[in-house]
Short mmCIF file of C-alpha atoms and ligand atoms in Angstrom, two decimals:
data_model
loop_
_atom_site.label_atom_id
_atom_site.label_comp_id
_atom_site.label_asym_id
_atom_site.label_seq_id
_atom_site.Cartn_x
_atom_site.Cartn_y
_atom_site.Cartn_z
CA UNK E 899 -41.20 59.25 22.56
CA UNK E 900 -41.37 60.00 26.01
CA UNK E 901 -41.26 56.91 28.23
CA UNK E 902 -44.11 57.07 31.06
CA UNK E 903 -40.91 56.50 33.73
CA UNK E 904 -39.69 59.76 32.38
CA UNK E 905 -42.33 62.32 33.10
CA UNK E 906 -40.95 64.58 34.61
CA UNK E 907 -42.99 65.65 38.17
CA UNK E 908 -44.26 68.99 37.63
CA UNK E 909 -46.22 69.18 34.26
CA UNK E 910 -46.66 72.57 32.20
CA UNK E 911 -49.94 74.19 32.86
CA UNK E 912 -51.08 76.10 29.45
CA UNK E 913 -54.05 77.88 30.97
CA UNK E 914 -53.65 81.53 30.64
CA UNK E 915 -51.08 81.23 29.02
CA UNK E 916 -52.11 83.38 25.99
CA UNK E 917 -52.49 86.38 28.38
CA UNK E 918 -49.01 87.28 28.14
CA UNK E 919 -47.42 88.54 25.39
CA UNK E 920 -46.26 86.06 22.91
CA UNK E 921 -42.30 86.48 23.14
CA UNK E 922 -42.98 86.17 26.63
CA UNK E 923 -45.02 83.45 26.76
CA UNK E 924 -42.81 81.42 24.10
CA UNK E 925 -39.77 82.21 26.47
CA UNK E 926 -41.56 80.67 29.48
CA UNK E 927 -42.50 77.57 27.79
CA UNK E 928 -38.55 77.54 26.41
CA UNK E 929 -37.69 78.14 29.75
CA UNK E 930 -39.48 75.10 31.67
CA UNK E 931 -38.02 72.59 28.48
CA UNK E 932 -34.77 73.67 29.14
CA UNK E 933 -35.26 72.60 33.06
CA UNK E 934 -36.20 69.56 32.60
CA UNK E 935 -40.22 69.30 32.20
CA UNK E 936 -41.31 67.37 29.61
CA UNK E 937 -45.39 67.09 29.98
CA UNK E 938 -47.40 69.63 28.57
CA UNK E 939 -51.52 69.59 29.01
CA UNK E 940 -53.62 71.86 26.74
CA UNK E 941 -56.72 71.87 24.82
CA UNK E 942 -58.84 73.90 22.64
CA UNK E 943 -61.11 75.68 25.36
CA UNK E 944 -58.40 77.80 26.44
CA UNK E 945 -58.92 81.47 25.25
CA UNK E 946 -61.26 79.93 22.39
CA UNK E 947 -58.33 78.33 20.52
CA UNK E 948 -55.81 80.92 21.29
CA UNK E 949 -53.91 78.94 23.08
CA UNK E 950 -53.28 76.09 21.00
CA UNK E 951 -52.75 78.89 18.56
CA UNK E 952 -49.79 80.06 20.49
CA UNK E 953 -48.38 76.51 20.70
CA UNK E 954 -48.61 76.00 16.83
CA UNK E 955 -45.56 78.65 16.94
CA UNK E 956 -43.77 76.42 19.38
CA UNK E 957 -43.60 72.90 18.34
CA UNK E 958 -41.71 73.35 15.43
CA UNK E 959 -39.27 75.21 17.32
CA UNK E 960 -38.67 71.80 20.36
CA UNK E 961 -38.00 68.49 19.66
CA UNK E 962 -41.46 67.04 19.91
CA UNK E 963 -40.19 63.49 20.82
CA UNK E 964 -39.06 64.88 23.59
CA UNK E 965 -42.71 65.86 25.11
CA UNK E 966 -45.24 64.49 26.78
CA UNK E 967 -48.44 66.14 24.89
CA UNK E 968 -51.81 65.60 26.83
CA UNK E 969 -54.97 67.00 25.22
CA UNK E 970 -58.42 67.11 25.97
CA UNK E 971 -61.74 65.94 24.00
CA UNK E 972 -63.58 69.52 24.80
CA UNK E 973 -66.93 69.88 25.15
CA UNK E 974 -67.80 71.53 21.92
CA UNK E 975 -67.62 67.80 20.94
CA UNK E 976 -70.72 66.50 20.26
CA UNK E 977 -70.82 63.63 17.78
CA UNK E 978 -68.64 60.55 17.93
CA UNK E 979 -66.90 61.47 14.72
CA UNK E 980 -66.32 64.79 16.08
CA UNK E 981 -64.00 63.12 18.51
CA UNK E 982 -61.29 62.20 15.64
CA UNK E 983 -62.00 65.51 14.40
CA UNK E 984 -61.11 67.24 17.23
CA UNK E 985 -57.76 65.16 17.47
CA UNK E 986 -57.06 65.97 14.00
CA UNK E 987 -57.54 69.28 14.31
CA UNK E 988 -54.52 69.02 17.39
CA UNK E 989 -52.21 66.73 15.62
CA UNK E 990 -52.70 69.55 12.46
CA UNK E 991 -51.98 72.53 14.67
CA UNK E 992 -49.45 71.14 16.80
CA UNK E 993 -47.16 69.91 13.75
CA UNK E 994 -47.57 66.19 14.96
CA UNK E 995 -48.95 63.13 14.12
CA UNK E 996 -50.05 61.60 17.78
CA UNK E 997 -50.56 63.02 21.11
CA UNK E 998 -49.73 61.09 24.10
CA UNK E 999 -52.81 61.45 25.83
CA UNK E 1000 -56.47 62.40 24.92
CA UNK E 1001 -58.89 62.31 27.13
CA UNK E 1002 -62.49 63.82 28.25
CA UNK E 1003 -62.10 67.44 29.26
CA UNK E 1004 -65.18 68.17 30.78
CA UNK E 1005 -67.90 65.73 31.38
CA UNK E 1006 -70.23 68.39 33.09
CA UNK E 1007 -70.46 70.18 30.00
CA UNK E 1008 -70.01 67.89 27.39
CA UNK E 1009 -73.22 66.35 25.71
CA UNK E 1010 -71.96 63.31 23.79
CA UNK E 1011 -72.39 60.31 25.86
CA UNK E 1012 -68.78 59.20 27.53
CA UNK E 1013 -69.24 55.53 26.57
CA UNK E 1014 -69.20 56.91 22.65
CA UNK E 1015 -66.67 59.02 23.58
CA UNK E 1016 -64.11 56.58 25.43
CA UNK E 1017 -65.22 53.77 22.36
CA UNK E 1018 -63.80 56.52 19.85
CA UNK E 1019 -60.77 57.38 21.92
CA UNK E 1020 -60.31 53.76 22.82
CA UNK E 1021 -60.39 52.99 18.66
CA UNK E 1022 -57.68 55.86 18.17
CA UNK E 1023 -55.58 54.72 20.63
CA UNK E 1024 -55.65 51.36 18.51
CA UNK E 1025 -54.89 53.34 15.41
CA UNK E 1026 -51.72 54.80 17.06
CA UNK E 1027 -52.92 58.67 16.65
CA UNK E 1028 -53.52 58.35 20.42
CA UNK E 1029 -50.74 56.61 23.48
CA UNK E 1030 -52.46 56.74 26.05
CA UNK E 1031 -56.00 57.44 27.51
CA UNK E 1032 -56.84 59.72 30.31
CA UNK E 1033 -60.18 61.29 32.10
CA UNK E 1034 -60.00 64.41 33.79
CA UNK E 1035 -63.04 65.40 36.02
CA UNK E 1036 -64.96 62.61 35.81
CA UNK E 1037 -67.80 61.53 39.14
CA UNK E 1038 -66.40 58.45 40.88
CA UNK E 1039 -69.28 56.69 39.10
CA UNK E 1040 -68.50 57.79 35.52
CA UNK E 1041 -64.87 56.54 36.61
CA UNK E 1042 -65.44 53.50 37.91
CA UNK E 1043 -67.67 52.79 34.25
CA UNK E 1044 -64.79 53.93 32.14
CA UNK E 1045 -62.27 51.72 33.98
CA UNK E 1046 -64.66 48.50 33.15
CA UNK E 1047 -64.85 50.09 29.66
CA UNK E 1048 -60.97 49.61 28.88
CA UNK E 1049 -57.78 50.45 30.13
CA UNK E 1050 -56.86 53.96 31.56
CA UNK E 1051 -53.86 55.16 32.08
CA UNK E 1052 -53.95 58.71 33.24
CA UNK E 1053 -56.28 60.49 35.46
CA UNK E 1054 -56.77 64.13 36.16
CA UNK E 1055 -58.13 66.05 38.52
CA UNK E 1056 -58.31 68.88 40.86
CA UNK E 1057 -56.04 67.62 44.42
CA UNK E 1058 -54.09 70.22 46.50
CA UNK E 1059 -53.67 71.03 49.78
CA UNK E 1060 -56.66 72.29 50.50
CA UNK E 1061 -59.01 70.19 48.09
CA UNK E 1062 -59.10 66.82 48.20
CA UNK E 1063 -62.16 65.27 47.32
CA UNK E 1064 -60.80 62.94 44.70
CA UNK E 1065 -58.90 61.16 47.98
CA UNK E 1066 -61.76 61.08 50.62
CA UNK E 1067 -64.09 59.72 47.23
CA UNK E 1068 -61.75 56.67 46.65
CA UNK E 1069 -60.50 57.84 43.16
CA UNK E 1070 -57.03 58.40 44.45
CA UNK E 1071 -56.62 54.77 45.72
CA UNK E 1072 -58.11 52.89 42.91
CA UNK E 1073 -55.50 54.59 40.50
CA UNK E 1074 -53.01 53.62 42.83
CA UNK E 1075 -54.57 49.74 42.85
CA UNK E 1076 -54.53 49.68 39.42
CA UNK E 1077 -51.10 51.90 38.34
CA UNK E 1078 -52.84 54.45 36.23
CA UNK E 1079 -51.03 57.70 37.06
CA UNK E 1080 -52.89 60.54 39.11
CA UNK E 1081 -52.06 64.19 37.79
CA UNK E 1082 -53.16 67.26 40.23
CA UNK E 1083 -53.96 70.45 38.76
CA UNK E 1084 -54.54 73.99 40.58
CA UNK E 1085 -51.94 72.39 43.22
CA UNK E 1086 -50.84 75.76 44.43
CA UNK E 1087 -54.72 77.19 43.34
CA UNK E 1088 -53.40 79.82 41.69
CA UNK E 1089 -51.38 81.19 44.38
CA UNK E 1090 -54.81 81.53 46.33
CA UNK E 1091 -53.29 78.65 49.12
CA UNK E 1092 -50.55 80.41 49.99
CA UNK E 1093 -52.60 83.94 50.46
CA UNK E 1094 -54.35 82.10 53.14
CA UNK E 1095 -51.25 82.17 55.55
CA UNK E 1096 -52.37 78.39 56.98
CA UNK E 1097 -50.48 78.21 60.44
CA UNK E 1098 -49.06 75.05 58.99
CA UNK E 1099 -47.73 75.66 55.88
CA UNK E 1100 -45.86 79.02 57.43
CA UNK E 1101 -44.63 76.99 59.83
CA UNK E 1102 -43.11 74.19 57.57
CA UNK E 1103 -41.86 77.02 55.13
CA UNK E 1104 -39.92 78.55 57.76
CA UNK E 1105 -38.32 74.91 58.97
CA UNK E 1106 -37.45 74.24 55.57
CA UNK E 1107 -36.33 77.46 54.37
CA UNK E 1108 -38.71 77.54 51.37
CA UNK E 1109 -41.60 78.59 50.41
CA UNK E 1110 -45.74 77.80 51.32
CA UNK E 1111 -45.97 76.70 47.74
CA UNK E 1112 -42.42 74.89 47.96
CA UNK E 1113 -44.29 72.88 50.91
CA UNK E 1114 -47.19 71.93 48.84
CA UNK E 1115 -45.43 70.59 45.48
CA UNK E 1116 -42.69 68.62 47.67
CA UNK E 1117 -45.88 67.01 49.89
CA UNK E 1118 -47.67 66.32 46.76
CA UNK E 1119 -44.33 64.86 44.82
CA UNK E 1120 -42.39 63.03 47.63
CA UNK E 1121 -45.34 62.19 50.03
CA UNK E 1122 -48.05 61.48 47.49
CA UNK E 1123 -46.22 60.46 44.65
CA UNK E 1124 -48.53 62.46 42.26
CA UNK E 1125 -47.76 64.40 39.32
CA UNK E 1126 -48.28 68.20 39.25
CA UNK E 1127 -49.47 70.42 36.52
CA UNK E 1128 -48.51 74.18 37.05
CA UNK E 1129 -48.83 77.23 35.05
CA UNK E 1130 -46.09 79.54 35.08
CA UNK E 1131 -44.16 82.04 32.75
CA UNK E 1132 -42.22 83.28 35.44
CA UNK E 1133 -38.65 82.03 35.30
CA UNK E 1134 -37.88 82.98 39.02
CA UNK E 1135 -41.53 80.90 39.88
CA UNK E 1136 -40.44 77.94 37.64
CA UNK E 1137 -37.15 77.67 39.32
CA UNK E 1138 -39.00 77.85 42.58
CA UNK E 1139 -41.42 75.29 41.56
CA UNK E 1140 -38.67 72.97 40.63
CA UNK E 1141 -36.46 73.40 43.63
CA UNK E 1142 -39.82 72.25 45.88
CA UNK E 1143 -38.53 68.66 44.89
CA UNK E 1144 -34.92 69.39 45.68
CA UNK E 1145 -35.41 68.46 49.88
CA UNK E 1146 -37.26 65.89 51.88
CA UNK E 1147 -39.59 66.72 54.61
CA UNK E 1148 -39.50 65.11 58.03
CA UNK E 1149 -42.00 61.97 57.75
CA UNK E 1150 -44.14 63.54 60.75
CA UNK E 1151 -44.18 66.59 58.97
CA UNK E 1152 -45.91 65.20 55.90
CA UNK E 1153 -48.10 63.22 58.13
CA UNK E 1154 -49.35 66.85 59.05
CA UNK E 1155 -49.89 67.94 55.92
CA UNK E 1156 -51.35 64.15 54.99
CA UNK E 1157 -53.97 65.10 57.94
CA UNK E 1158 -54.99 68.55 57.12
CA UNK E 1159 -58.82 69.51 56.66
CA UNK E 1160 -59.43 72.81 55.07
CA UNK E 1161 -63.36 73.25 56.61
CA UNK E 1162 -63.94 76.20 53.89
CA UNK E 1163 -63.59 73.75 50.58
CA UNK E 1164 -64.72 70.73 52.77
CA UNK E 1165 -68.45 72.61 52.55
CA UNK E 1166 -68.59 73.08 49.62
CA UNK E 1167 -71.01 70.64 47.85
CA UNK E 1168 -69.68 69.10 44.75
CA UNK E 1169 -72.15 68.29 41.98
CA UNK E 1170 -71.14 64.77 40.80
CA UNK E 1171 -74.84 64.11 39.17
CA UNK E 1172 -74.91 67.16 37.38
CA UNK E 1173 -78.26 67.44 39.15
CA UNK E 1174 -77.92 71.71 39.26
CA UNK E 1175 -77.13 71.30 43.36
CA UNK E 1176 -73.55 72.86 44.55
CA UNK E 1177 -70.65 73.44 42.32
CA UNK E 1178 -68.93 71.19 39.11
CA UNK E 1179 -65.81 69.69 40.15
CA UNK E 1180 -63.81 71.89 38.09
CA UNK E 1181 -64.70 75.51 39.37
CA UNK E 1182 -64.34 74.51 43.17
CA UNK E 1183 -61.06 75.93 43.19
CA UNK E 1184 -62.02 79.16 42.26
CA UNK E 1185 -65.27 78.98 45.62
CA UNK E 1186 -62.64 80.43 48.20
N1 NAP J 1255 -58.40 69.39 33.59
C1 NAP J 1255 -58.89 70.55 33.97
O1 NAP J 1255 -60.10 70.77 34.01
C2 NAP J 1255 -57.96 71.64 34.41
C3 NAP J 1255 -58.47 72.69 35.19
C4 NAP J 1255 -57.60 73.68 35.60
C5 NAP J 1255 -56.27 73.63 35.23
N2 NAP J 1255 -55.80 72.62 34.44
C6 NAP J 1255 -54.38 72.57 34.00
O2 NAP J 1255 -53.57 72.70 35.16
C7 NAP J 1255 -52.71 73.83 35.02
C8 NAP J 1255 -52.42 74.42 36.38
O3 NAP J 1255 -53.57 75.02 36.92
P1 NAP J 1255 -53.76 76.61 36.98
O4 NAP J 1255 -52.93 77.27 35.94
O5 NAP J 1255 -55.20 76.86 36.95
O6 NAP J 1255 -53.28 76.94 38.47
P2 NAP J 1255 -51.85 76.88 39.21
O7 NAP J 1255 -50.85 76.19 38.37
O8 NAP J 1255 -52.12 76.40 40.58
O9 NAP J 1255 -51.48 78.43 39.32
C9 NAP J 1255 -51.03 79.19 38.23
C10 NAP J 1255 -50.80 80.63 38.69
O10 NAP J 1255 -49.90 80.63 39.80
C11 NAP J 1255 -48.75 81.42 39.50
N3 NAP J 1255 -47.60 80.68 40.03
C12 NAP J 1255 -47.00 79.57 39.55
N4 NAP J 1255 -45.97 79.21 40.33
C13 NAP J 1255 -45.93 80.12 41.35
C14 NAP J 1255 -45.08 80.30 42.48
N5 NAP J 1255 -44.08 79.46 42.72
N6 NAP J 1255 -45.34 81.33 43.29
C15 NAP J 1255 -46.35 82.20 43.05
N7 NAP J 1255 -47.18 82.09 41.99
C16 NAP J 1255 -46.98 81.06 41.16
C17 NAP J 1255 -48.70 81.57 37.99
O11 NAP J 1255 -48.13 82.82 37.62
P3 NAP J 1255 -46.78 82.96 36.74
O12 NAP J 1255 -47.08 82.49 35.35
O13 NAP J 1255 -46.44 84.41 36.81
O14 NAP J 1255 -45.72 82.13 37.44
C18 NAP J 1255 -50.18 81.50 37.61
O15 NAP J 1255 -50.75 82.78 37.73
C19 NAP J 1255 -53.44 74.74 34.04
O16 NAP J 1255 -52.60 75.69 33.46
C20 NAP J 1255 -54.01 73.74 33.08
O17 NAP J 1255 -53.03 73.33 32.12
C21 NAP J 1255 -56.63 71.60 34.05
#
């Protein structure tokens, strides 16, 4: 089993990943084992199943040891025995008999009340079906609840360059106060980042001989000591990805990037309360 000290960095993303064409898709996720990355984060709400689908086909053919398998309580969820269900259903279709990490997908959408949730996952993890437990996209005040509710051990959220309300709302720091491990996804926002041509990641790309989204991941590894989750299929992109840790930037450097405000995702109001006013946490990447 994969040891928490040997995650590797930059995670596999499994969003999307059913829109290419299976050999194709199978060859990418071959591809990113073979380099080295050994955390994989999927769930059932991805293309309605199809994704998971696709990865019954591939764990048989890795050594699942060897991988760090984080999956997500989905919000079609919605009594506390569905939780086990829903983990048995994984641990079925993925040719395993644990995952390393379950944890709430979606609370915005998800009915079941996350107290009944976490006691279920909590009880799992006791039963050894489950390592450890996570929370992905979770208000600061359904956080700070499941942290008095028992131990956590992963956290995941949207954090990028440009996004970064999980820092200015204290989330960041209390993982880092209590050691539970802080995985970004979007970090490049689908590509969208680098479209914007910011002044200062051009600038650092150039210095560095990389590029924009070589700045980001190395900022976000080496600077902020965060794992990464990225999607690719793209040989030449996961290369690219995995060279971003491969150089260190000058410390004032990263103290630019550190102090960077993008205004545009900065107005953007969050919904935290699910009250209906401004956008869930987990579409604000896709707002501009
Ligand atoms: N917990 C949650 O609610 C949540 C929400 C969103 C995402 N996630 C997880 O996080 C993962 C990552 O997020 P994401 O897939 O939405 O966004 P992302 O990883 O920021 O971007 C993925 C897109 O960027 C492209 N890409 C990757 N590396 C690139 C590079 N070096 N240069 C140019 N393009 C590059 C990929 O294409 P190629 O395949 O062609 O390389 C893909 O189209 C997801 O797959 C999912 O597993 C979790």
């Amino acid at each position: 089993m994969v040891k928490l000290d040997e995650i590797f960095p930059v995670g596999i993303g499994t969003y999307r990943l059913e829109q290419s064409d299976k050999a194709t898709a199978l060859s990418g996720l071959h591809y990113s084992i073979e380099r080295g990355q050994n955390f994989l984060s999927t769930g059932f709400s991805y293309a309605d199943g199809a994704v998971v689908e696709l990865l019954s086909a591939f764990f048989p053919t890795i050594d699942r040891e060897k991988l760090f398998l984080c999956t997500y309580v989905e919000p079609n969820v919605h009594t506390a025995g569905a939780v086990e269900g829903q983990l048995n259903a994984y641990l079925k279709q993925l040719h395993t008999d644990y995952v390393d990490c379950y944890q709430v997908h979606n609370p915005f959408e998800t009915d079941l009340p996350l107290e009944t949730m976490y006691e279920e996952i909590f009880r799992l993890k006791r039963e050894g079906k489950v390592r450890y437990v996570g929370a992905s996209n979770v208000s600061p005040k359904d956080w700070k609840r499941l942290t008095e509710q028992g131990t956590l051990d992963f956290f995941e959220g949207i954090y990028n360059f440009e996004c970064r309300n999980y820092e200015t709302n204290g989330v960041m720091a209390d993982c880092r106060e209590r050691n539970i491990r802080f995985v970004c996804y979007q970090p490049l926002r689908r590509n969208r980042t680098a479209q914007k041509q910011y002044p200062l990641l051009l600038e650092l790309a150039k210095k560095y001989g990389c590029t924009q989204n070589q700045v980001i991941l190395n900022w976000l590894a080496h600077q902020k000591r965060l794992q990464t989750i990225v999607k690719s299929l793209t040989p030449a992109n996961i290369d690219a990805n995995l060279a971003a840790l491969d150089f260190k930037m000058e410390a004032a450097d990263d103290c630019r990037m550190d102090a960077f405000c993008c205004p545009e995702c900065e107005q953007i109001p969050v919904d935290w309360d699910h009250s209906g006013v401004g956008v869930p946490i987990h579409l604000l990447a896709n707002q501009f």
